[in-house]
XYZ file of C-alpha atoms in Angstrom:
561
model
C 63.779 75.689 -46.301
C 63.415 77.817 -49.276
C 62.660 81.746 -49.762
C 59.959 82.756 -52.414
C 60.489 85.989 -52.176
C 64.226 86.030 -52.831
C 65.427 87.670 -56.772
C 66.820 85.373 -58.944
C 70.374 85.736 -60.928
C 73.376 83.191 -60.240
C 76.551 85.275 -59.259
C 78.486 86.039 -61.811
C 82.547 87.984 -61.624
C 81.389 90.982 -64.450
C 78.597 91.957 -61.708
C 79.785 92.960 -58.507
C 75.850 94.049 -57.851
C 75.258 90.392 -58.344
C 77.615 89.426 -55.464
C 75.405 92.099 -52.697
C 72.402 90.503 -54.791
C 73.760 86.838 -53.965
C 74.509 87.648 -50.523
C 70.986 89.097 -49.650
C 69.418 86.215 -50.970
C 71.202 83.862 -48.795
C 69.913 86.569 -45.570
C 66.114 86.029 -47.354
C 66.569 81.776 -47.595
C 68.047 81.589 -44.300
C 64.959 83.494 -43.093
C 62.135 81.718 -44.511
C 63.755 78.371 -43.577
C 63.363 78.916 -40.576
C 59.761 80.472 -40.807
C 58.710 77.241 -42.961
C 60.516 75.183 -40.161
C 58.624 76.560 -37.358
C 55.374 76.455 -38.816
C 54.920 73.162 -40.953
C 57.111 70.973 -38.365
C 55.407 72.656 -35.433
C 51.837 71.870 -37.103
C 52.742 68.833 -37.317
C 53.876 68.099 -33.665
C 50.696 70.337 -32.321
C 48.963 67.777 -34.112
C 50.163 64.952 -32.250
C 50.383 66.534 -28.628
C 50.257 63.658 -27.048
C 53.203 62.002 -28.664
C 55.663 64.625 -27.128
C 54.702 63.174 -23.616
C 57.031 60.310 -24.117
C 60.325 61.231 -26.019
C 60.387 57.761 -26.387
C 58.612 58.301 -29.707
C 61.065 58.038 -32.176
C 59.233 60.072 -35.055
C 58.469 63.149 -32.398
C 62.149 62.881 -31.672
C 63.172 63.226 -35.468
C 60.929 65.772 -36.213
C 62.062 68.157 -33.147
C 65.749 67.076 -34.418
C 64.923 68.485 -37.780
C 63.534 71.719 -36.025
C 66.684 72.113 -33.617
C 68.544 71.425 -36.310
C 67.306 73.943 -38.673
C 68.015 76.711 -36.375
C 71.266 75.330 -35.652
C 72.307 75.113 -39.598
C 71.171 78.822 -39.920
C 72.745 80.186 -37.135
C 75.918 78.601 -38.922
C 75.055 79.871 -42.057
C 74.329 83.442 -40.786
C 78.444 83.067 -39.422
C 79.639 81.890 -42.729
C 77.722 84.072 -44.670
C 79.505 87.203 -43.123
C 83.536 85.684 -43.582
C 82.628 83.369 -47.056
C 84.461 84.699 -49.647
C 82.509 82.310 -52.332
C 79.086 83.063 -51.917
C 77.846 80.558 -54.766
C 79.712 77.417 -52.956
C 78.071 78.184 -49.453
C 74.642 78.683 -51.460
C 75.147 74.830 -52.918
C 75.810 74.067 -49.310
C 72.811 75.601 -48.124
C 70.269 74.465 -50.818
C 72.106 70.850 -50.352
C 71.404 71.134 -46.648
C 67.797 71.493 -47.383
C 67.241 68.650 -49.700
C 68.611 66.621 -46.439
C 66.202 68.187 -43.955
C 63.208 68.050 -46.091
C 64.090 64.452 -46.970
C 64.403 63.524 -43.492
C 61.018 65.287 -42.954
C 58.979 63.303 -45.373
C 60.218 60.088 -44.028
C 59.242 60.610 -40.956
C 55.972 62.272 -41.697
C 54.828 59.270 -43.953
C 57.483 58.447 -46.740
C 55.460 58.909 -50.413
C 52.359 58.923 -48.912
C 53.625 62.411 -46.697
C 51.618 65.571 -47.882
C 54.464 67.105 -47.485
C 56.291 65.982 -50.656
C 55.859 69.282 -52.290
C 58.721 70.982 -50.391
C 60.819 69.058 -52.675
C 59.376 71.660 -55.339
C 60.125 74.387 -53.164
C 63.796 73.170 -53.037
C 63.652 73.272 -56.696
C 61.978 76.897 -56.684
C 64.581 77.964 -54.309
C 67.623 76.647 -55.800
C 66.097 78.342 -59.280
C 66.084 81.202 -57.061
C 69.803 81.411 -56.059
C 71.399 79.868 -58.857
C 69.522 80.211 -61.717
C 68.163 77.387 -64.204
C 71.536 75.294 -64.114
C 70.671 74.650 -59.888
C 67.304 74.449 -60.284
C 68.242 71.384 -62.827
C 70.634 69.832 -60.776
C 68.447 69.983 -57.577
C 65.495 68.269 -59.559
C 68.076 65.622 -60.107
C 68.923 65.415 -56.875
C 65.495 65.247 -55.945
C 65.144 62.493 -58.365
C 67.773 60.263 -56.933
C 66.359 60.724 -53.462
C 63.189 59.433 -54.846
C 64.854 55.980 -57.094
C 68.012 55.409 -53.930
C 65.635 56.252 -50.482
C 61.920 56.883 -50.987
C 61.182 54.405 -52.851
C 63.312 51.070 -51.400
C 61.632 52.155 -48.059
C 58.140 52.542 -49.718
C 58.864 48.671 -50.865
C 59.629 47.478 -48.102
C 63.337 46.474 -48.908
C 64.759 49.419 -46.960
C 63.412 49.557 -42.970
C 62.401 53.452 -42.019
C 64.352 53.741 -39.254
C 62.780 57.192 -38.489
C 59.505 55.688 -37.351
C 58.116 53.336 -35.390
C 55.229 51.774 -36.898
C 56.549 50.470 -40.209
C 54.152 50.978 -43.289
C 52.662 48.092 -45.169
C 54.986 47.615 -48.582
C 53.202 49.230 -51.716
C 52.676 47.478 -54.940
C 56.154 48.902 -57.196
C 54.011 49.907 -60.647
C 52.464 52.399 -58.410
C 55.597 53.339 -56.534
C 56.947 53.675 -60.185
C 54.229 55.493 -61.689
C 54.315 57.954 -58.598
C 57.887 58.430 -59.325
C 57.646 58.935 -63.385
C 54.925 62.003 -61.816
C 57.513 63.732 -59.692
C 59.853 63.203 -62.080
C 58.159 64.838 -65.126
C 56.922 67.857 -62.132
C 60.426 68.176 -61.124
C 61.289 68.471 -64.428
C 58.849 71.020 -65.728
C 59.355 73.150 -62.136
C 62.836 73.317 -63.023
C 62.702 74.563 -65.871
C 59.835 77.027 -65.180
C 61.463 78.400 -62.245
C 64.881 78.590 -64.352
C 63.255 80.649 -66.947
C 61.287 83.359 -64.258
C 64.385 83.438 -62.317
C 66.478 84.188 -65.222
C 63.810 87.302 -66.192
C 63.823 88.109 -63.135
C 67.678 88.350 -62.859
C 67.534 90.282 -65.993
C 64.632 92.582 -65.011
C 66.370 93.305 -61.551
C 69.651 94.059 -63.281
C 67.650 96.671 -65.835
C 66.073 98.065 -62.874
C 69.205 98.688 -60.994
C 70.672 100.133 -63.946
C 67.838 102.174 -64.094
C 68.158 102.916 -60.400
C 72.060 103.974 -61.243
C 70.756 106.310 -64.257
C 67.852 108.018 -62.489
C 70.524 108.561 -59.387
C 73.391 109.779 -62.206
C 70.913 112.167 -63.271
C 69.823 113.329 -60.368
C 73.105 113.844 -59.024
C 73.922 115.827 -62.806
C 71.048 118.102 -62.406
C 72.048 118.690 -58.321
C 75.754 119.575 -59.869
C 73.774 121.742 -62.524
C 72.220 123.813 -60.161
C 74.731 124.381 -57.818
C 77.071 125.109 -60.476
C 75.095 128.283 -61.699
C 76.025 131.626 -61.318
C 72.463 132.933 -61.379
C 70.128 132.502 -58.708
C 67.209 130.033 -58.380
C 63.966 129.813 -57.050
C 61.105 127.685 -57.363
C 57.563 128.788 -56.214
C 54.753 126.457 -55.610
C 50.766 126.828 -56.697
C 50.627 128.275 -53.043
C 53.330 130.644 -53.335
C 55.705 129.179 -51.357
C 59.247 128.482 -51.810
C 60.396 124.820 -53.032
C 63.833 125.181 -54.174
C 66.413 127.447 -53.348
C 69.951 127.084 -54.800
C 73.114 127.807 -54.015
C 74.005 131.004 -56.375
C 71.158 132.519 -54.681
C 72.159 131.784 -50.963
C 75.696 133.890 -52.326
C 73.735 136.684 -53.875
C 70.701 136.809 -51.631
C 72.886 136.576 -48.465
C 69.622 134.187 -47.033
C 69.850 130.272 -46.277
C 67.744 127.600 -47.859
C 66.658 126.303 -44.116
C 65.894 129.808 -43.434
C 63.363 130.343 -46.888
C 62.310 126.765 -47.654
C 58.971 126.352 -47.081
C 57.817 130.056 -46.502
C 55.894 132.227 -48.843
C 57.778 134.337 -51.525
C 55.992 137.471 -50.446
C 57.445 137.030 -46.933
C 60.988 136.806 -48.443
C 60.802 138.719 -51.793
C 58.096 140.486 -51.824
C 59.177 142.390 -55.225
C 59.170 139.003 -56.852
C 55.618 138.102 -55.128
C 54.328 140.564 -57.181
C 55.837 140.066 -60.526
C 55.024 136.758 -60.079
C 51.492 137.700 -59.754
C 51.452 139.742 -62.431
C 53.130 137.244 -64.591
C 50.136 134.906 -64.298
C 47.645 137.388 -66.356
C 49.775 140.469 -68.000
C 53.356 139.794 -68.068
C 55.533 138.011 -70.975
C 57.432 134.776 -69.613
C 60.904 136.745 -71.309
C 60.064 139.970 -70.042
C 63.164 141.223 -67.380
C 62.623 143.011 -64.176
C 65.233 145.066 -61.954
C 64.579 145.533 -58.628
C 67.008 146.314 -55.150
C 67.147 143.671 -52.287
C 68.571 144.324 -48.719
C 70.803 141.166 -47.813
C 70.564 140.466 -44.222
C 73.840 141.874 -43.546
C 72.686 145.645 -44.646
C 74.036 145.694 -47.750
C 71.643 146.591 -50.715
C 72.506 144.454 -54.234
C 70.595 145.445 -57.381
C 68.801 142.383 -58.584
C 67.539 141.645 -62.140
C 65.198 138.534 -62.944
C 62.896 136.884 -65.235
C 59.508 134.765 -64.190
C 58.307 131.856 -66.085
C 56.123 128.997 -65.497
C 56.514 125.581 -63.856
C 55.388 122.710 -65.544
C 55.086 118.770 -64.909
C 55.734 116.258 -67.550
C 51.889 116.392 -68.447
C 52.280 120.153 -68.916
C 50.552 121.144 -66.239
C 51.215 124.400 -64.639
C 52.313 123.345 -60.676
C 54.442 127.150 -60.208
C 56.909 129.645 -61.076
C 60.635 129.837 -61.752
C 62.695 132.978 -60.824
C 66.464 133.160 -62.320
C 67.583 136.090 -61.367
C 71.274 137.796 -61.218
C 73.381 140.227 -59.180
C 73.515 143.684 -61.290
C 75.394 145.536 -58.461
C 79.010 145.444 -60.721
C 77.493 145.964 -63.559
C 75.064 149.227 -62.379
C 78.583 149.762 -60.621
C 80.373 149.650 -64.160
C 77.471 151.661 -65.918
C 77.853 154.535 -63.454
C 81.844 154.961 -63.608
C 81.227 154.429 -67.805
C 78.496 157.197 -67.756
C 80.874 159.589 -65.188
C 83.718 159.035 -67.475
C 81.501 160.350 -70.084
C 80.665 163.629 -67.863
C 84.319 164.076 -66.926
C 85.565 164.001 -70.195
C 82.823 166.423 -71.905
C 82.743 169.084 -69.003
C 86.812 168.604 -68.894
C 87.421 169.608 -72.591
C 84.666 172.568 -72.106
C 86.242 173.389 -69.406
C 89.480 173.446 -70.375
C 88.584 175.633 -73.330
C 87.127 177.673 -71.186
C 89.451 178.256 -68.574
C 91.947 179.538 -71.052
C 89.554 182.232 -72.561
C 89.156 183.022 -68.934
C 92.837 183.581 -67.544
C 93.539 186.031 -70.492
C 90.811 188.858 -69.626
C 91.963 188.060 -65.704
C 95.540 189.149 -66.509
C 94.073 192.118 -68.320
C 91.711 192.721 -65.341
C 94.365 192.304 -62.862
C 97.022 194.548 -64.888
C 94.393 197.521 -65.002
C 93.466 197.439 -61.245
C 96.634 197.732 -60.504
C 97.305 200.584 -62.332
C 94.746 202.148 -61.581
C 95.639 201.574 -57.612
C 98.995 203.514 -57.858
C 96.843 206.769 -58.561
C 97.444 209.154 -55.508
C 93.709 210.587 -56.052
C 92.443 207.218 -55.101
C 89.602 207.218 -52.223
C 90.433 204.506 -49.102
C 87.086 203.308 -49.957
C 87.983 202.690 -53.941
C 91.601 201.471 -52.762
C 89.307 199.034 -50.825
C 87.401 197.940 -53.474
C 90.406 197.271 -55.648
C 92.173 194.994 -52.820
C 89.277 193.353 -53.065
C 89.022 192.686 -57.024
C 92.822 191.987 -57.198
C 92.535 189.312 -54.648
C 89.317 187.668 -56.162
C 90.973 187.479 -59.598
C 94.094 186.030 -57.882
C 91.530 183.121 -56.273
C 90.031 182.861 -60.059
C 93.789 182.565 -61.023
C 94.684 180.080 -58.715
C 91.248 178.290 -59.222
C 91.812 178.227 -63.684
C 95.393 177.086 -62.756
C 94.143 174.095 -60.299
C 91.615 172.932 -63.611
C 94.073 173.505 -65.989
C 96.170 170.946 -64.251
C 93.642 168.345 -63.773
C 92.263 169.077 -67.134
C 96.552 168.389 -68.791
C 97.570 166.302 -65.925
C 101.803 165.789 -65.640
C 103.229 162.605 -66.557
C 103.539 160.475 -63.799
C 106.189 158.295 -63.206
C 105.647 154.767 -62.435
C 107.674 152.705 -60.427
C 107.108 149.137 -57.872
C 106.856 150.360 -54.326
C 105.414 148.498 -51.011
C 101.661 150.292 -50.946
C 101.938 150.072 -47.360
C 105.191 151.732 -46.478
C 104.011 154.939 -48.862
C 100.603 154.855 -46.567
C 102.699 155.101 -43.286
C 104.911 158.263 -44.847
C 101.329 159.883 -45.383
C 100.087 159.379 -42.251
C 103.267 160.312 -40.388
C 103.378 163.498 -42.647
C 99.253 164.354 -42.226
C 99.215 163.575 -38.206
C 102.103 166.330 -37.822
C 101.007 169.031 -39.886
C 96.987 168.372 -40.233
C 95.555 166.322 -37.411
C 97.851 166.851 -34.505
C 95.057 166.556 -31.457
C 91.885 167.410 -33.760
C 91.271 163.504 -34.574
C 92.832 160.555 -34.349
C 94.458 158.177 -37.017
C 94.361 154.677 -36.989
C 96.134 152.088 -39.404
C 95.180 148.512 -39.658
C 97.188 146.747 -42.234
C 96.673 142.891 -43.293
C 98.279 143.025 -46.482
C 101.043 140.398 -47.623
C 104.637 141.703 -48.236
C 105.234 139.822 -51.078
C 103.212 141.871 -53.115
C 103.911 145.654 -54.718
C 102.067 148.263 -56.712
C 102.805 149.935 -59.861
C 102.341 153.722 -58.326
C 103.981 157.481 -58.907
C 104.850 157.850 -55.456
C 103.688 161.954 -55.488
C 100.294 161.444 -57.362
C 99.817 158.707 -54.754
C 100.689 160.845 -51.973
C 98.606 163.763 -53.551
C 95.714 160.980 -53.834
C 95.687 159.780 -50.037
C 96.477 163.441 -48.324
C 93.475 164.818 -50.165
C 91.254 161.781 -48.763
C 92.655 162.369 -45.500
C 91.910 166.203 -45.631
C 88.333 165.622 -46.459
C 88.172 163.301 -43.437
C 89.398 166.138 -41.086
C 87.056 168.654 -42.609
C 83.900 166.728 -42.125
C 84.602 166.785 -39.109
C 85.822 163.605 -37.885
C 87.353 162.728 -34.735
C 88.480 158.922 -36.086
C 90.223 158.110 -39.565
C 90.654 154.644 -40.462
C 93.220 153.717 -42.846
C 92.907 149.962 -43.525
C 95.482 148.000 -46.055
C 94.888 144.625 -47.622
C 95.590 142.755 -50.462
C 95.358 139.387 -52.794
C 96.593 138.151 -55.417
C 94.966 140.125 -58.041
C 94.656 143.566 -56.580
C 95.259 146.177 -53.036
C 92.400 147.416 -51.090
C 93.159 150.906 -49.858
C 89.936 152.209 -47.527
C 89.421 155.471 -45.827
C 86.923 155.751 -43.692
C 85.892 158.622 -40.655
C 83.467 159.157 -38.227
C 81.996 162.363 -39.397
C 78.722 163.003 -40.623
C 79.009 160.637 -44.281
C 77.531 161.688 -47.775
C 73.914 162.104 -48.109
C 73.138 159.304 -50.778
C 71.334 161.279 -52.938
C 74.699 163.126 -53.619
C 77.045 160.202 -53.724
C 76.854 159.952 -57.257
C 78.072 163.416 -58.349
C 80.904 163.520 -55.673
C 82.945 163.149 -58.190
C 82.387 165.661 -60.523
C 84.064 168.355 -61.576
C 83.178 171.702 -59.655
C 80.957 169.536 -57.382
C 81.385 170.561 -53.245
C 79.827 170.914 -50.415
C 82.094 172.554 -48.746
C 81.517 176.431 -48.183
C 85.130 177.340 -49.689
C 86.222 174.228 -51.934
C 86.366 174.418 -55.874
C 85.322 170.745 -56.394
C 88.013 169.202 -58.136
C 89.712 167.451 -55.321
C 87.528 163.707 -55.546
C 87.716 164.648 -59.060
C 91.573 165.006 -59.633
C 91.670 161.404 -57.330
C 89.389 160.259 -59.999
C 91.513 160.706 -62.638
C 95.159 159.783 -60.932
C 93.269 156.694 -59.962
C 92.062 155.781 -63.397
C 95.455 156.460 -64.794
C 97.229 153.717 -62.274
C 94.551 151.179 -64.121
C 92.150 151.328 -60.718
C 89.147 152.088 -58.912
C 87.956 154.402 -56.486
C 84.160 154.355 -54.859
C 82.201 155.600 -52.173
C 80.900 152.397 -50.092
C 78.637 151.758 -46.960
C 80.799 152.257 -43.925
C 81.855 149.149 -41.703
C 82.228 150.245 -38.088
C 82.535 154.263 -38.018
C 79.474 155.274 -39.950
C 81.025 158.088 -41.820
C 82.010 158.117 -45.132
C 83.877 155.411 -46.788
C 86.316 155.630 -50.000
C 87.746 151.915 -51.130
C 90.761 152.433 -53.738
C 91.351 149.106 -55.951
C 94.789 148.769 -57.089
C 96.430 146.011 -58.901
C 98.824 143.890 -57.266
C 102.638 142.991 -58.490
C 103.639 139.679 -57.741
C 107.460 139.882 -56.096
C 109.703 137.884 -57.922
């Protein structure tokens, strides 16, 4: 008939929590009702087994009536409660209804001499329970009324129990009085009592649920922090396995959090197993390391990260944290900064050089040929001085080459489709270079909408010199592949020949640098330049699916208007 275990807080419009609060503590009453039904009515028949032989007995029949009727009322309820659209009106019903039943059930289980009378306090508790102290007020009224208009007329005598049999002997009215004035007063005090824990309670429960909302809010604030993070995070337990694994690092690490939670650092990242080792005896919390990782899909990133410690609220040391960052770009940046540097202070050398050089050449080249229009010359001599003349002319031709990349032309820019200049190359190189030595292939996926600021000869100059080195690797396949976005073109050359050792890819594109038998070095070096002077980017990346070498030329993009 009533639910102790139900929280307390009438339903109010400013908390829609109250209304899912209401409507769970109608579920709890309708619950326990019948519980308290099925126990203290069915005691009370098991008691009497012999009276349910005859259903003649009227008081066997009212108390099965009550039972039936309990689960028939809740089964009703449990329909309502699912359509009611005022759950406080179908909880007055409800608490209502049980005043009835558990006034029907003292009458017929001995009127004010039933021990049974203190389910009237329960009502009291339960309507304190559901609607607060106002109910639990108004029920102990109730309750009151039941006692003064029922209980006690039929305790007198002037009222017949017609739920019974066996009428009871009439009872002296001071005592039916004084019993009343006791219930009353109880009522009274439970009322109250039960208002005032049920309105803590209500208040406690809301505090807690606000609480609840907080702890979730922050929870969900530091789940958006770390997500949100552009460096990678890790969390290592006591036993050196992984805890926490964030999303930044699933980008740079190329690894899932399924695939590392739960195994041991040294398994995954074994260069941060042992910093972290070390950072429990030698090394300082703000101390940075640098160390290479190979991502599951081959490629190698340059990682740099700092260890510190893990600690509880009581300051207890339960791991370690790695943060750590992707210093590819930026070793990437440092290398083209620090080759710029090269370029420049070997160019103006160089050039300074070169034009010292060319003068004692001319001179050189001016007296051997003199000296070869003597008659008296020996075929042997006339031999030797072929062969000075046409050195100096290769020294010539070599100083002239350098002086040009050293004082470059001035190119002239213009907005041209990067792809349709690519397919004039590659028409141009197939017929004159490649013919049935190697194949060309084009694969283009770049948007039309876009152009490229470009001098269409330096260009030219640019992609025929990529293509020649191709052919002399020797390579059987060049790829040309073309793509773009909205910030920049990809241009990629890539062969099947025998690649660049990596222990040279750094210098490729130096001055004077070759590995060719009869190349002067200043071809990747010249691309350097025209490259940097149309504001991009040329490097020498991992190949994709012909396992040569691999140049990717960054361009940026013009949007077409």
């Amino acid at each position: 008939m009533v639910s102790l275990s139900t929280t307390a807080m009438p339903e109010t419009p400013q908390n829609t929590s109250g209304k899912v609060s209401l409507h769970e503590r109608l579920q709890g009453l309708m619950l326990f009702r019948v519980v308290l039904v099925t126990i203290f009515l069915g005691s009370t028949i098991a008691l009497n087994i012999s009276a349910l032989a005859s259903f003649s007995d009227r008081r066997n029949m009212v108390l099965l009536a009550v039972i039936v009727g309990t689960y028939a009322l809740t089964i009703v309820y449990a329909l309502i409660l699912g359509r009611a659209r005022n759950l406080q009106t179908l909880a007055t019903i409800q608490i209502g209804g049980d005043l009835l039943l558990v006034t029907l059930f003292v009458l017929a289980s001995g009127n004010l001499e039933s021990v049974f009378l203190f389910m009237f306090h329960l009502n009291i508790i339960s309507a304190a329970m559901v609607s607060g102290r106002r109910g639990a007020l108004y029920t102990a009224a109730a309750i009151l009324i039941v006692f003064a208009a029922i209980l006690a007329p039929v305790a007198t005598g002037a009222w017949p129990n017609v739920l019974v049999d066996t009428q009871a002997l009439p009872r002296p009215l001071k005592t039916i009085v004084f019993e009343i004035a006791i219930s009353a007063s109880a009522s009274v005090l439970i009322a109250l009592l039960a208002g005032s824990l049920a309105a803590r309670l209500g208040a406690a429960t809301v505090e807690i649920e606000q609480q609840q909302m907080d702890i979730a809010e922050l929870r969900a604030l530091n789940r958006d922090i770390l997500a949100s993070i552009s460096s990678g995070l890790l969390t290592v337990g006591l036993h050196g396995r992984i805890i926490f694994f964030n999303q930044a690092a699933e980008s740079i690490t190329g690894l899932t959090s399924i695939g590392v939670l739960g195994k041991t650092v040294e398994t995954v990242f074994p260069a941060f197993a042992k910093i972290i080792e070390k950072s429990d005896t030698e090394a300082s919390e703000d101390a940075r390391f640098e160390q290479s990782f190979d991502r599951p899909d081959g490629k190698t990133v340059f990682l740099g990260f700092s260890v510190s410690a893990l600690r509880d609220s009581q300051g207890r040391d339960t791991g370690r944290i790695v943060i750590f960052q992707d210093l590819s770009t930026i070793r990437k940046l440092e290398a083209q900064v620090k080759r710029a540097e090269r370029l420049a202070a070997v160019g103006e050398l160089s050039a300074a050089i070169a034009h010292e050089i060319r003068n004692p050449l001319a001179a050189i080249s001016g007296s051997v040929e003199l000296l070869k229009d003597n008659d008296q010359i020996s075929e042997e001599n006339d031999m030797l001085m072929q062969i000075v003349i046409r050195e100096v002319e290769r020294l010539n031709t070599l100083i002239t080459d350098f002086l040009a990349y050293c004082s470059p032309r001035t190119l002239n820019f213009g907005e041209y489709s990067l792809p349709v200049l690519v397919e004039d190359v590659l028409k141009l190189f197939k017929n004159r270079r490649c013919e049935a030595v190697c194949e060309v292939e084009r694969i283009d996926t770049s948007d039309a909408a876009h152009k490229a600021r470009i001098d269409p000869e330096a260009f030219q100059q640019i992609l025929w010199n990529l293509l020649n080195n191709a052919a002399d690797a020797p390579s059987r396949i060049i790829r040309v592949e073309i793509s773009n976005s909205d910030k920049e073109w990809l241009l990629a050359v890539e062969d099947d020949g025998p690649g660049v050792d990596p222990s040279l890819a750094e210098r490729i594109f130096e001055p004077f640098f070759t590995t060719k038998q009869n190349g002067t070095g200043l071809g990747l070096a010249t691309i350097y330049r025209l490259i940097e002077e149309h504001g991009g980017s040329i490097a020498l990346e991992a190949p994709r699916t012909l396992k040569g070498a691999r140049f990717e030329i960054r361009l940026p993009t013009i949007q077409v208007t």
